[in-house]
Amino acid sequence: MKVIICGAGQVGYGIAERLSQEDNDVSVIDTSASLVNAITETLDVRGYVGHGAHPDILAKAGAEQADMIIAVTLYDEVNIVACEVAQALFSVPTKIARIRAQSYLAPEYSDLFSRQNMSIDVTISPEIEVGKMVLRRISFPGATDIVRFAEDTIAMLAIECMEDCPVLNTPLQQLSQLFPDLMATVVGIYRNGRLAVSRSADQLEAGDLAYVICQRDHVRRTLGLFGHEEQEARRIIIAGGGNIGHYVARTIEQLQPRTRLKIIETDRERAAAISEQLRNAVVLHGSALDQNILQQADVQDADLFVSLTNSDQINILGAVMAKSLGCKSNLVLINSSSLNKVTQSLGIDAQINPRAVTISRVLQHVRKGRIRSVYAVQQGSAEVIEAEALETSPLVGKPFRELDLPDGIRIGAIYRGGTVIRPSGDTKIKAHDRVVLFSTAAAVKNVEQMFRVSIQYF
């Protein structure tokens, strides 16, 4: 696949890195020569210095042969125009635009990006996607990661197995026998730096990170089974009142009005603006690294400190300070993948990588076959995929025990007509079922083949 990416910042770099690893033909456009040089020196991509919405630059990048354009510059208007030009002059089949301004995304303007109005197939708002992830992590503090699939009826949980985890040293096949009505399946295990698809005879060990696919209504029970009974935070401090912080605060006010919420924002004008837009939250002007500000926010009584500024260093140090002053736990936004491995030793309880969230949204449209949703885990080592089974799929009609699934794939749940089914040996997949599965990166091509339309069907 030939892909053009407009924007070589953190988001564009992350997308280019992943797509180039999968042997796609990737070209990157940016007005910054230093960013273009950096991305071409480290990745197997072509770089072009120029304006991503200008026809001559798009032509140089090969827009006439492109299968997809992904416009993720910092400017919404540039992203919109780049997609319009790509359609009008080069008929690029798939056009994805990053949209940051919340006014574009307001519900009353939902028709703005419909196909009859604009030549944009998919809009991505990294801030909102990350905000939703933060809210899910706040709602289920026992999970280190949580994503929803199949009309929000199925969830994927990443659960850390502590020393006192009740299901340690138990073959996974016994868990389904011990808890026959629990709609949950362990599909992957991350252990000692390696991620592998789980097998029925595997046993969990202390320190493992278990990836579990379960019915959404069984999330809390599943967490409890793994020994995680953490209570939802009721006193929350948010560092950073930008788009993500404001979205999280506004949603908490709407859905959890009893939560006591305080926000720390360094920019005075921004602090004043969000204080007028929020009903009950207390907004403090100052730095999250200022001990006096943290004490004014009553950090010693807080259940959770959420760092959502644009600086990884401020996010990490602010969270460490908050915990040292008495805050029970913290959740940190970290852009740099190089900092991910050091955070736990610093006392960071949980972290979110916005790049991973955005890349997952893009992969959904890169994958071939009837792929409805994709979420990448462990920096792309594996993916959780929701796909629709067609009549011609080799999965349809056979009992699970007779399916010869390729290595690196484990099916976690089936969604059929509003009902979630946990697969067993007798389960048969029917046409149009939605299958939620766990796949290693090496096996993704096999997943695409299983859910593609066979030429023999026609």
Short mmCIF file of C-alpha atoms in Angstrom, two decimals:
data_model
loop_
_atom_site.label_atom_id
_atom_site.label_comp_id
_atom_site.label_asym_id
_atom_site.label_seq_id
_atom_site.Cartn_x
_atom_site.Cartn_y
_atom_site.Cartn_z
CA MET A 1 0.00 0.00 0.00
CA LYS A 2 1.24 3.47 -0.88
CA VAL A 3 0.55 5.99 1.89
CA ILE A 4 1.23 9.73 2.14
CA ILE A 5 1.49 11.23 5.63
CA CYS A 6 1.22 15.01 6.01
CA GLY A 7 2.93 15.99 9.24
CA ALA A 8 6.16 14.61 10.70
CA GLY A 9 5.51 15.44 14.35
CA GLN A 10 5.00 12.87 17.10
CA VAL A 11 1.74 11.55 15.66
CA GLY A 12 2.99 11.46 12.06
CA TYR A 13 6.26 9.85 13.08
CA GLY A 14 4.48 7.12 15.04
CA ILE A 15 2.18 6.30 12.12
CA ALA A 16 5.06 6.31 9.63
CA GLU A 17 7.12 4.06 11.90
CA ARG A 18 4.38 1.45 12.15
CA LEU A 19 3.34 1.48 8.48
CA SER A 20 6.93 1.31 7.22
CA GLN A 21 7.59 -1.70 9.46
CA GLU A 22 4.80 -3.50 7.60
CA ASP A 23 6.50 -2.90 4.23
CA ASN A 24 4.13 -0.17 3.08
CA ASP A 25 5.41 2.48 0.67
CA VAL A 26 5.37 5.58 2.90
CA SER A 27 6.03 9.22 1.98
CA VAL A 28 6.06 11.98 4.62
CA ILE A 29 5.51 15.69 4.01
CA ASP A 30 6.32 18.49 6.47
CA THR A 31 7.29 22.17 6.28
CA SER A 32 10.11 21.54 8.77
CA ALA A 33 13.29 20.34 7.07
CA SER A 34 14.70 19.15 10.40
CA LEU A 35 11.67 16.94 11.08
CA VAL A 36 11.78 15.50 7.55
CA ASN A 37 15.52 14.78 7.88
CA ALA A 38 14.99 13.11 11.25
CA ILE A 39 12.25 10.82 9.98
CA THR A 40 14.08 9.81 6.77
CA GLU A 41 17.30 9.09 8.68
CA THR A 42 15.61 6.74 11.15
CA LEU A 43 12.79 5.16 9.12
CA ASP A 44 12.49 3.52 5.70
CA VAL A 45 10.34 6.33 4.26
CA ARG A 46 10.68 9.11 1.70
CA GLY A 47 10.52 12.69 2.94
CA TYR A 48 9.44 15.91 1.23
CA VAL A 49 9.83 19.42 2.61
CA GLY A 50 6.79 21.52 1.80
CA HIS A 51 3.16 22.29 2.51
CA GLY A 52 1.03 19.15 2.73
CA ALA A 53 -1.98 20.84 1.09
CA HIS A 54 -0.11 22.16 -1.96
CA PRO A 55 -0.78 20.20 -5.17
CA ASP A 56 2.83 20.27 -6.38
CA ILE A 57 4.13 18.81 -3.12
CA LEU A 58 1.46 16.10 -3.11
CA ALA A 59 2.35 15.30 -6.72
CA LYS A 60 6.06 14.95 -5.81
CA ALA A 61 5.10 12.59 -2.98
CA GLY A 62 3.27 10.35 -5.48
CA ALA A 63 -0.36 11.25 -4.83
CA GLU A 64 -1.43 9.92 -8.24
CA GLN A 65 -0.53 6.38 -7.15
CA ALA A 66 -1.41 6.76 -3.45
CA ASP A 67 -3.94 4.46 -1.79
CA MET A 68 -4.29 6.65 1.28
CA ILE A 69 -3.45 10.09 2.62
CA ILE A 70 -3.20 10.70 6.38
CA ALA A 71 -3.13 14.41 7.24
CA VAL A 72 -1.97 14.85 10.85
CA THR A 73 -0.34 18.28 10.93
CA LEU A 74 -0.99 20.57 13.90
CA TYR A 75 -3.43 22.63 11.86
CA ASP A 76 -6.95 21.35 11.19
CA GLU A 77 -7.42 23.58 8.15
CA VAL A 78 -4.27 22.23 6.50
CA ASN A 79 -5.43 18.67 7.13
CA ILE A 80 -8.87 19.38 5.67
CA VAL A 81 -7.50 21.08 2.55
CA ALA A 82 -4.90 18.35 2.02
CA CYS A 83 -7.69 15.76 1.87
CA GLU A 84 -9.81 17.91 -0.43
CA VAL A 85 -6.88 18.43 -2.84
CA ALA A 86 -5.98 14.74 -2.70
CA GLN A 87 -9.52 13.87 -3.80
CA ALA A 88 -10.09 16.65 -6.35
CA LEU A 89 -6.79 16.36 -8.22
CA PHE A 90 -5.51 12.85 -7.52
CA SER A 91 -8.59 10.76 -6.56
CA VAL A 92 -6.84 9.22 -3.57
CA PRO A 93 -9.21 6.45 -2.37
CA THR A 94 -8.90 6.86 1.42
CA LYS A 95 -8.45 10.21 3.17
CA ILE A 96 -7.89 10.54 6.94
CA ALA A 97 -7.69 13.91 8.69
CA ARG A 98 -6.65 14.82 12.21
CA ILE A 99 -9.09 17.33 13.72
CA ARG A 100 -8.18 19.02 17.03
CA ALA A 101 -10.56 21.99 17.38
CA GLN A 102 -13.57 20.94 19.43
CA SER A 103 -15.84 23.36 17.55
CA TYR A 104 -15.45 21.25 14.40
CA LEU A 105 -16.46 18.17 16.38
CA ALA A 106 -19.48 19.60 18.19
CA PRO A 107 -22.60 17.37 17.92
CA GLU A 108 -24.64 20.11 16.24
CA TYR A 109 -22.14 20.12 13.35
CA SER A 110 -21.93 16.36 12.97
CA ASP A 111 -22.83 16.53 9.27
CA LEU A 112 -19.83 18.73 8.48
CA PHE A 113 -17.55 15.79 7.71
CA SER A 114 -20.13 13.66 5.93
CA ARG A 115 -19.03 12.53 2.48
CA GLN A 116 -21.47 14.78 0.66
CA ASN A 117 -19.92 17.83 2.35
CA MET A 118 -16.22 17.03 2.49
CA SER A 119 -13.81 14.63 0.83
CA ILE A 120 -12.74 13.11 4.13
CA ASP A 121 -13.39 9.44 4.87
CA VAL A 122 -12.22 9.38 8.48
CA THR A 123 -11.63 12.09 11.08
CA ILE A 124 -9.34 11.41 14.03
CA SER A 125 -9.20 13.52 17.17
CA PRO A 126 -6.22 12.22 19.19
CA GLU A 127 -7.21 14.44 22.09
CA ILE A 128 -10.70 12.95 22.34
CA GLU A 129 -9.44 9.39 21.77
CA VAL A 130 -6.89 9.85 24.57
CA GLY A 131 -9.51 11.54 26.74
CA LYS A 132 -11.81 8.52 26.37
CA MET A 133 -8.94 6.24 27.31
CA VAL A 134 -8.22 8.31 30.43
CA LEU A 135 -11.88 8.11 31.44
CA ARG A 136 -11.94 4.33 31.01
CA ARG A 137 -8.82 3.98 33.14
CA ILE A 138 -10.36 6.18 35.84
CA SER A 139 -13.55 4.08 35.81
CA PHE A 140 -11.65 0.76 36.09
CA PRO A 141 -8.51 1.49 38.14
CA GLY A 142 -7.54 -2.19 38.37
CA ALA A 143 -6.86 -2.41 34.62
CA THR A 144 -3.63 -1.08 33.12
CA ASP A 145 -5.39 -0.85 29.75
CA ILE A 146 -9.00 -1.16 28.62
CA VAL A 147 -10.59 -0.86 25.17
CA ARG A 148 -14.13 -1.58 24.00
CA PHE A 149 -15.34 -3.42 20.91
CA ALA A 150 -18.57 -4.61 19.26
CA GLU A 151 -20.94 -1.77 20.10
CA ASP A 152 -19.32 -1.44 23.54
CA THR A 153 -20.45 -4.95 24.54
CA ILE A 154 -16.94 -6.47 24.64
CA ALA A 155 -13.86 -5.16 26.42
CA MET A 156 -10.17 -5.98 26.28
CA LEU A 157 -8.43 -5.65 29.65
CA ALA A 158 -4.73 -5.65 30.45
CA ILE A 159 -4.42 -6.83 34.06
CA GLU A 160 -1.24 -6.98 36.13
CA CYS A 161 -0.90 -10.21 38.11
CA MET A 162 0.31 -9.35 41.61
CA GLU A 163 1.79 -11.77 44.17
CA ASP A 164 -1.64 -12.24 45.75
CA CYS A 165 -3.50 -12.82 42.45
CA PRO A 166 -5.97 -15.69 43.16
CA VAL A 167 -5.60 -17.31 39.72
CA LEU A 168 -1.82 -17.75 39.69
CA ASN A 169 -0.43 -21.20 38.85
CA THR A 170 -3.80 -22.40 37.54
CA PRO A 171 -4.07 -23.77 33.97
CA LEU A 172 -6.19 -21.34 31.98
CA GLN A 173 -8.50 -24.11 30.81
CA GLN A 174 -9.47 -24.70 34.45
CA LEU A 175 -10.60 -21.09 34.86
CA SER A 176 -13.49 -21.64 32.45
CA GLN A 177 -14.43 -24.77 34.39
CA LEU A 178 -14.24 -23.00 37.77
CA PHE A 179 -16.19 -19.96 36.52
CA PRO A 180 -18.47 -21.31 33.75
CA ASP A 181 -20.73 -18.23 33.72
CA LEU A 182 -17.87 -15.70 33.52
CA MET A 183 -17.66 -14.34 29.97
CA ALA A 184 -13.89 -13.83 29.95
CA THR A 185 -10.95 -15.40 28.11
CA VAL A 186 -7.24 -14.85 28.69
CA VAL A 187 -5.82 -14.36 25.19
CA GLY A 188 -2.29 -13.06 25.73
CA ILE A 189 0.48 -12.96 28.35
CA TYR A 190 3.32 -10.43 28.59
CA ARG A 191 6.15 -11.92 30.64
CA ASN A 192 9.81 -10.88 31.01
CA GLY A 193 9.64 -8.55 28.02
CA ARG A 194 7.96 -11.06 25.70
CA LEU A 195 4.36 -11.09 24.52
CA ALA A 196 2.78 -14.38 23.53
CA VAL A 197 -0.68 -15.67 22.67
CA SER A 198 -1.97 -17.78 25.54
CA ARG A 199 -2.72 -21.50 25.33
CA SER A 200 -5.13 -23.55 27.41
CA ALA A 201 -2.36 -25.22 29.40
CA ASP A 202 -0.57 -21.95 30.25
CA GLN A 203 -0.45 -20.73 33.84
CA LEU A 204 -0.17 -17.13 35.01
CA GLU A 205 2.77 -16.08 37.16
CA ALA A 206 3.33 -13.11 39.46
CA GLY A 207 4.50 -10.13 37.42
CA ASP A 208 2.65 -11.20 34.27
CA LEU A 209 0.46 -8.80 32.36
CA ALA A 210 -2.60 -10.75 31.25
CA TYR A 211 -4.66 -9.64 28.25
CA VAL A 212 -8.29 -10.65 28.75
CA ILE A 213 -11.26 -10.32 26.38
CA CYS A 214 -14.56 -10.28 28.24
CA GLN A 215 -18.15 -9.14 28.14
CA ARG A 216 -18.33 -5.51 29.20
CA ASP A 217 -20.79 -6.26 32.02
CA HIS A 218 -18.28 -8.73 33.47
CA VAL A 219 -15.32 -6.31 33.64
CA ARG A 220 -15.48 -5.64 37.39
CA ARG A 221 -15.99 -9.31 38.19
CA THR A 222 -13.01 -10.21 36.00
CA LEU A 223 -10.81 -7.65 37.74
CA GLY A 224 -11.94 -9.03 41.10
CA LEU A 225 -11.05 -12.55 39.99
CA PHE A 226 -7.49 -11.32 39.39
CA GLY A 227 -7.39 -9.71 42.83
CA HIS A 228 -8.01 -6.12 41.76
CA GLU A 229 -10.67 -4.53 43.96
CA GLU A 230 -9.49 -0.91 43.64
CA GLN A 231 -12.22 1.61 44.24
CA GLU A 232 -13.04 4.31 41.70
CA ALA A 233 -11.44 7.66 42.56
CA ARG A 234 -13.72 10.32 44.05
CA ARG A 235 -11.13 13.08 44.62
CA ILE A 236 -9.20 13.75 41.41
CA ILE A 237 -6.58 16.37 40.50
CA ILE A 238 -5.89 16.97 36.79
CA ALA A 239 -2.62 18.65 35.78
CA GLY A 240 -3.15 20.36 32.42
CA GLY A 241 -6.27 22.13 31.20
CA GLY A 242 -5.69 21.66 27.48
CA ASN A 243 -8.05 19.86 25.11
CA ILE A 244 -7.55 16.48 26.81
CA GLY A 245 -7.77 17.78 30.37
CA HIS A 246 -10.83 19.88 29.61
CA TYR A 247 -12.59 16.99 27.85
CA VAL A 248 -11.90 14.64 30.76
CA ALA A 249 -13.06 17.19 33.34
CA ARG A 250 -16.23 18.06 31.42
CA THR A 251 -17.16 14.39 30.99
CA ILE A 252 -16.53 13.59 34.65
CA GLU A 253 -18.82 16.46 35.64
CA GLN A 254 -21.53 15.07 33.36
CA LEU A 255 -21.25 11.39 34.30
CA GLN A 256 -19.87 11.48 37.84
CA PRO A 257 -21.21 14.69 39.42
CA ARG A 258 -20.24 13.59 42.93
CA THR A 259 -16.53 13.46 42.04
CA ARG A 260 -14.53 16.31 43.56
CA LEU A 261 -12.39 17.66 40.76
CA LYS A 262 -9.51 20.16 40.73
CA ILE A 263 -7.46 21.29 37.72
CA ILE A 264 -4.00 22.88 37.63
CA GLU A 265 -3.25 24.98 34.52
CA THR A 266 -0.11 27.09 33.90
CA ASP A 267 -1.65 29.50 31.37
CA ARG A 268 -3.72 32.16 33.12
CA GLU A 269 -6.07 32.83 30.17
CA ARG A 270 -6.67 29.13 29.62
CA ALA A 271 -7.32 28.62 33.33
CA ALA A 272 -9.88 31.44 33.33
CA ALA A 273 -11.59 30.07 30.20
CA ILE A 274 -12.04 26.51 31.44
CA SER A 275 -13.17 27.70 34.88
CA GLU A 276 -16.08 29.47 33.15
CA GLN A 277 -16.94 26.39 31.08
CA LEU A 278 -16.92 23.92 33.98
CA ARG A 279 -19.66 23.92 36.60
CA ASN A 280 -18.13 22.53 39.77
CA ALA A 281 -14.44 21.91 39.17
CA VAL A 282 -11.94 24.15 40.98
CA VAL A 283 -9.33 25.56 38.57
CA LEU A 284 -5.96 26.65 39.99
CA HIS A 285 -3.50 28.79 38.01
CA GLY A 286 0.04 27.54 38.51
CA SER A 287 2.54 24.75 37.87
CA ALA A 288 2.00 21.10 38.73
CA LEU A 289 5.62 21.12 39.93
CA ASP A 290 4.91 23.82 42.52
CA GLN A 291 4.49 22.21 45.93
CA ASN A 292 2.41 25.12 47.18
CA ILE A 293 -0.05 24.71 44.28
CA LEU A 294 -0.29 20.96 44.94
CA GLN A 295 -1.04 21.64 48.60
CA GLN A 296 -3.67 24.22 47.62
CA ALA A 297 -5.27 21.44 45.57
CA ASP A 298 -5.33 19.27 48.73
CA VAL A 299 -3.11 16.69 47.09
CA GLN A 300 -2.68 14.87 50.41
CA ASP A 301 -6.37 13.94 50.35
CA ALA A 302 -6.61 13.10 46.62
CA ASP A 303 -7.37 9.60 45.36
CA LEU A 304 -5.86 10.16 41.91
CA PHE A 305 -3.48 12.62 40.23
CA VAL A 306 -3.83 12.67 36.42
CA SER A 307 -1.00 14.38 34.47
CA LEU A 308 -2.18 15.56 31.03
CA THR A 309 0.16 18.41 30.10
CA ASN A 310 2.14 18.61 26.83
CA SER A 311 5.41 17.83 28.65
CA ASP A 312 6.36 14.25 29.53
CA GLN A 313 8.84 15.53 32.11
CA ILE A 314 6.23 17.67 33.88
CA ASN A 315 3.73 14.82 33.77
CA ILE A 316 6.16 12.36 35.36
CA LEU A 317 7.67 14.71 37.96
CA GLY A 318 4.29 16.16 38.89
CA ALA A 319 2.87 12.66 39.46
CA VAL A 320 5.89 11.64 41.54
CA MET A 321 5.60 14.80 43.66
CA ALA A 322 1.86 14.31 44.13
CA LYS A 323 2.36 10.77 45.39
CA SER A 324 5.17 11.80 47.73
CA LEU A 325 2.82 14.40 49.22
CA GLY A 326 0.15 11.82 49.98
CA CYS A 327 -1.93 11.26 46.82
CA LYS A 328 -3.00 7.60 46.67
CA SER A 329 -2.29 6.91 42.97
CA ASN A 330 -1.39 8.55 39.66
CA LEU A 331 -2.04 8.27 35.93
CA VAL A 332 0.39 9.84 33.49
CA LEU A 333 0.28 10.80 29.79
CA ILE A 334 3.62 9.96 28.14
CA ASN A 335 4.38 10.64 24.48
CA SER A 336 7.96 9.37 24.37
CA SER A 337 8.27 5.59 24.09
CA SER A 338 11.81 5.82 25.53
CA LEU A 339 10.38 6.90 28.89
CA ASN A 340 7.83 4.08 29.17
CA LYS A 341 10.21 1.59 30.76
CA VAL A 342 11.51 3.85 33.54
CA THR A 343 8.21 5.10 34.88
CA GLN A 344 7.38 2.15 37.15
CA SER A 345 10.64 2.50 39.07
CA LEU A 346 9.77 6.16 39.67
CA GLY A 347 6.45 5.36 41.32
CA ILE A 348 4.13 5.83 38.33
CA ASP A 349 1.08 3.60 38.74
CA ALA A 350 -0.37 3.84 35.23
CA GLN A 351 0.43 5.54 31.95
CA ILE A 352 -1.18 6.24 28.59
CA ASN A 353 0.64 6.62 25.28
CA PRO A 354 -1.38 8.90 22.96
CA ARG A 355 0.65 7.76 19.97
CA ALA A 356 -0.53 4.16 20.45
CA VAL A 357 -4.17 5.27 20.62
CA THR A 358 -3.91 7.25 17.37
CA ILE A 359 -1.98 4.56 15.50
CA SER A 360 -4.64 2.02 16.42
CA ARG A 361 -7.33 4.20 14.83
CA VAL A 362 -5.29 4.44 11.63
CA LEU A 363 -4.55 0.71 11.48
CA GLN A 364 -8.27 0.01 11.44
CA HIS A 365 -8.39 1.54 7.95
CA VAL A 366 -5.09 0.11 6.75
CA ARG A 367 -6.02 -3.49 7.47
CA LYS A 368 -7.51 -5.50 4.61
CA GLY A 369 -10.69 -7.55 4.98
CA ARG A 370 -13.77 -6.82 7.07
CA ILE A 371 -11.80 -5.29 9.96
CA ARG A 372 -14.03 -3.10 12.11
CA SER A 373 -11.62 -2.08 14.87
CA VAL A 374 -7.95 -2.46 15.81
CA TYR A 375 -6.01 -1.73 18.98
CA ALA A 376 -2.23 -2.18 19.13
CA VAL A 377 -0.58 -3.31 22.38
CA GLN A 378 3.02 -3.41 23.62
CA GLN A 379 4.24 -0.95 20.97
CA GLY A 380 2.76 -2.97 18.13
CA SER A 381 3.89 -6.44 19.26
CA ALA A 382 0.27 -7.58 19.00
CA GLU A 383 -3.17 -6.31 18.06
CA VAL A 384 -6.68 -6.83 19.36
CA ILE A 385 -8.89 -6.98 16.27
CA GLU A 386 -12.63 -6.95 15.73
CA ALA A 387 -13.57 -8.44 12.36
CA GLU A 388 -16.75 -9.52 10.61
CA ALA A 389 -16.92 -13.12 9.39
CA LEU A 390 -18.23 -13.46 5.83
CA GLU A 391 -19.82 -16.51 4.23
CA THR A 392 -16.53 -17.42 2.58
CA SER A 393 -14.41 -17.20 5.72
CA PRO A 394 -12.67 -20.49 6.63
CA LEU A 395 -13.84 -19.89 10.21
CA VAL A 396 -17.55 -20.17 9.41
CA GLY A 397 -19.46 -23.38 10.10
CA LYS A 398 -16.78 -25.43 11.88
CA PRO A 399 -16.68 -26.19 15.62
CA PHE A 400 -13.80 -24.42 17.34
CA ARG A 401 -12.06 -27.70 18.13
CA GLU A 402 -11.79 -28.37 14.38
CA LEU A 403 -10.47 -24.94 13.44
CA ASP A 404 -6.84 -24.97 12.36
CA LEU A 405 -5.98 -21.43 13.45
CA PRO A 406 -2.53 -20.16 12.47
CA ASP A 407 0.01 -19.70 15.26
CA GLY A 408 -0.19 -16.38 17.04
CA ILE A 409 -4.00 -16.02 17.01
CA ARG A 410 -6.48 -16.52 19.87
CA ILE A 411 -10.20 -15.78 19.57
CA GLY A 412 -11.60 -14.18 22.73
CA ALA A 413 -15.29 -13.51 22.06
CA ILE A 414 -18.02 -13.53 19.42
CA TYR A 415 -20.71 -10.87 19.03
CA ARG A 416 -23.91 -12.13 17.41
CA GLY A 417 -27.18 -10.21 17.24
CA GLY A 418 -26.56 -8.24 20.41
CA THR A 419 -25.30 -11.28 22.37
CA VAL A 420 -21.72 -11.96 23.49
CA ILE A 421 -20.53 -15.57 23.19
CA ARG A 422 -17.45 -17.00 24.88
CA PRO A 423 -15.96 -19.58 22.51
CA SER A 424 -15.81 -23.23 23.53
CA GLY A 425 -14.92 -26.37 21.62
CA ASP A 426 -18.48 -26.74 20.29
CA THR A 427 -18.93 -23.10 19.26
CA LYS A 428 -19.44 -22.43 15.55
CA ILE A 429 -18.91 -19.02 13.97
CA LYS A 430 -21.74 -17.93 11.70
CA ALA A 431 -21.68 -15.54 8.75
CA HIS A 432 -21.79 -11.89 9.87
CA ASP A 433 -20.64 -12.68 13.42
CA ARG A 434 -18.16 -10.18 14.78
CA VAL A 435 -15.07 -11.90 16.11
CA VAL A 436 -12.81 -10.21 18.67
CA LEU A 437 -9.37 -11.81 18.70
CA PHE A 438 -5.78 -11.33 19.84
CA SER A 439 -3.04 -11.59 17.22
CA THR A 440 0.71 -11.20 17.27
CA ALA A 441 2.10 -8.73 14.73
CA ALA A 442 3.51 -11.62 12.69
CA ALA A 443 0.07 -13.23 12.40
CA VAL A 444 -1.89 -10.12 11.36
CA LYS A 445 -1.61 -11.01 7.66
CA ASN A 446 -3.27 -14.34 8.41
CA VAL A 447 -6.11 -12.54 10.18
CA GLU A 448 -6.64 -10.34 7.11
CA GLN A 449 -6.83 -13.43 4.91
CA MET A 450 -9.39 -15.11 7.17
CA PHE A 451 -11.73 -12.13 6.92
CA ARG A 452 -11.31 -11.22 3.25
CA VAL A 453 -13.88 -11.94 0.53
CA SER A 454 -12.79 -14.96 -1.48
CA ILE A 455 -12.75 -14.48 -5.28
CA GLN A 456 -14.51 -17.87 -5.51
CA TYR A 457 -17.51 -16.33 -3.79
CA PHE A 458 -18.26 -14.34 -6.93
#
